[in-house]
Tab-separated table of C-alpha atoms in Angstrom:
chain	number	residue	atom	x	y	z
X	261	MET	CA	107.425	97.375	106.637
X	262	PRO	CA	104.614	100.176	106.596
X	263	THR	CA	101.522	99.890	109.094
X	264	HIS	CA	99.128	101.019	106.557
X	265	PRO	CA	98.473	99.458	102.964
X	266	THR	CA	101.247	100.947	100.708
X	267	ILE	CA	101.592	101.070	97.193
X	268	LEU	CA	104.999	101.494	95.717
X	269	PHE	CA	104.914	103.075	92.049
X	270	ASP	CA	107.279	104.121	89.546
X	271	GLY	CA	107.433	108.050	90.118
X	272	GLU	CA	108.924	108.579	86.613
X	273	CYS	CA	106.167	106.876	84.798
X	274	LYS	CA	103.271	108.742	83.565
X	275	LEU	CA	100.968	106.149	83.906
X	276	CYS	CA	102.091	104.960	87.342
X	277	SER	CA	101.914	108.627	88.374
X	278	ALA	CA	98.371	108.960	87.040
X	279	TRP	CA	97.307	105.794	88.982
X	280	VAL	CA	98.063	107.484	92.245
X	281	PRO	CA	95.681	110.322	92.138
X	282	PHE	CA	93.121	107.988	90.464
X	283	VAL	CA	93.266	105.815	93.525
X	284	ILE	CA	93.245	108.743	95.772
X	285	LYS	CA	90.227	110.167	94.472
X	286	ARG	CA	88.393	106.686	94.884
X	287	ASP	CA	89.559	105.863	98.377
X	288	PRO	CA	87.667	108.139	100.358
X	289	ASP	CA	88.542	106.277	103.712
X	290	ALA	CA	92.105	106.927	103.080
X	291	VAL	CA	93.275	103.554	103.402
X	292	PHE	CA	96.286	103.510	100.937
X	293	LYS	CA	99.499	105.301	101.618
X	294	PHE	CA	101.881	105.683	98.642
X	295	CYS	CA	105.660	105.556	97.994
X	296	SER	CA	107.729	106.338	94.901
X	297	VAL	CA	110.616	103.653	94.064
X	298	GLN	CA	112.865	106.533	93.430
X	299	SER	CA	112.417	107.844	96.923
X	300	PRO	CA	114.912	106.836	99.799
X	301	LYS	CA	111.940	105.125	101.523
X	302	GLY	CA	111.066	103.279	98.224
X	303	GLN	CA	114.580	102.211	98.083
X	304	GLU	CA	114.647	100.814	101.535
X	305	LEU	CA	111.352	99.035	101.075
X	306	LEU	CA	112.514	97.460	97.746
X	307	THR	CA	115.660	96.191	99.468
X	308	GLU	CA	113.570	94.706	102.346
X	309	LEU	CA	111.449	92.918	99.755
X	310	GLY	CA	114.415	91.694	98.143
X	311	LEU	CA	113.720	93.373	94.982
X	312	ASP	CA	115.897	95.339	92.268
X	313	THR	CA	116.381	98.848	93.208
X	314	ASP	CA	117.357	100.160	89.847
X	315	ASN	CA	114.978	98.216	87.312
X	316	PHE	CA	111.508	98.392	88.871
X	317	GLU	CA	108.686	96.757	86.602
X	318	THR	CA	105.767	96.084	88.718
X	319	MET	CA	103.631	98.043	91.154
X	320	VAL	CA	103.772	96.442	94.573
X	321	LEU	CA	101.124	96.470	97.394
X	322	ILE	CA	102.402	95.991	100.846
X	323	GLU	CA	99.540	94.968	103.318
X	324	ASP	CA	99.784	92.975	106.626
X	325	ASP	CA	103.688	92.577	105.900
X	326	LYS	CA	102.919	90.771	102.599
X	327	ALA	CA	103.749	91.966	99.279
X	328	TYR	CA	101.607	91.508	96.372
X	329	PHE	CA	102.644	92.078	92.584
X	330	ARG	CA	101.429	92.718	89.281
X	331	SER	CA	98.005	91.832	88.603
X	332	GLU	CA	97.588	90.539	92.374
X	333	ALA	CA	98.358	94.076	93.516
X	334	PHE	CA	95.920	95.642	90.986
X	335	PHE	CA	92.790	93.658	92.109
X	336	LYS	CA	93.482	93.964	95.787
X	337	ILE	CA	93.632	97.768	95.066
X	338	ILE	CA	90.558	98.131	93.193
X	339	SER	CA	88.714	95.738	95.547
X	340	ARG	CA	89.066	98.459	98.162
X	341	LEU	CA	87.945	101.555	96.026
X	342	LYS	CA	84.684	102.741	95.780
X	343	LYS	CA	82.164	101.625	93.417
X	344	PRO	CA	82.146	100.713	90.503
X	345	TRP	CA	85.811	99.821	90.533
X	346	PRO	CA	85.612	96.778	92.561
X	347	TRP	CA	83.502	95.022	89.814
X	348	LEU	CA	86.819	94.692	87.869
X	349	GLY	CA	87.438	91.827	90.057
X	350	VAL	CA	85.434	89.535	87.829
X	351	LEU	CA	88.605	89.573	85.802
X	352	ARG	CA	90.093	87.358	88.215
X	353	ILE	CA	88.325	84.426	86.432
X	354	PHE	CA	91.366	84.533	84.212
X	355	PRO	CA	94.439	82.451	85.463
X	356	LEU	CA	96.990	84.469	87.320
X	357	ALA	CA	99.765	83.496	84.740
X	358	PHE	CA	97.542	85.166	81.953
X	359	ARG	CA	96.578	88.137	83.834
X	360	ASP	CA	100.369	88.822	84.791
X	361	TRP	CA	101.299	88.288	81.215
X	362	CYS	CA	98.855	90.976	80.300
X	363	TYR	CA	100.111	93.307	83.001
X	364	ASP	CA	103.757	92.772	81.992
X	365	ARG	CA	103.019	93.683	78.532
X	366	ILE	CA	101.774	97.416	79.798
X	367	ALA	CA	104.539	97.409	82.553
X	368	LEU	CA	107.355	96.450	80.055
X	369	ASN	CA	106.108	99.094	77.518
X	370	ARG	CA	104.764	101.763	79.741
X	371	TYR	CA	107.368	104.572	78.926
X	372	LYS	CA	106.943	103.941	75.036
X	373	LEU	CA	103.085	104.033	75.363
X	374	PHE	CA	102.613	106.677	78.074
X	375	GLY	CA	105.837	108.452	78.603
X	376	LYS	CA	108.256	109.270	81.175
X	377	HIS	CA	108.702	112.078	83.563
X	378	ASN	CA	112.051	113.687	84.219
X	379	TYR	CA	110.991	114.343	87.805
X	380	CYS	CA	108.844	112.631	90.537
X	381	MET	CA	105.407	113.724	91.269
X	382	LEU	CA	105.326	116.314	94.301
X	383	PRO	CA	101.971	115.597	96.139
X	384	SER	CA	100.152	118.670	97.148
X	385	LYS	CA	99.649	119.809	100.690
X	386	GLU	CA	95.960	118.172	100.759
X	387	ILE	CA	97.408	114.744	100.175
X	388	MET	CA	100.966	114.882	101.441
X	389	ASP	CA	99.983	112.806	104.673
X	390	ARG	CA	99.168	109.894	102.137
X	391	PHE	CA	102.970	109.760	101.074
X	392	LEU	CA	105.843	107.847	102.895
């Protein structure tokens, strides 16, 4: 398992790929590392977590050898970003089942809503060290 908090993301999904620079820009302390699930390391981590390596439907945050999925991953990530983003944590008042249902509606339709890349994002030299 990674030693830094690591976000596993779908590198082919335009929404997911946009999420990565969004987080990087708001993570001045470089807390998070990133790993595309299509990469060899991403496939290895999915296998370690017992997740399907071919059909990836959720963002995953790995932190302290524990995996967080769906809305819980989202809220853990935004809680560590610079202001005002942690304020979105107020939405945790909704039950986990409802939050995950909302998350799943977006995740299951992400390619239709936002599109799909035919390639994975290639990070610039400035942020290359943030990727596994």
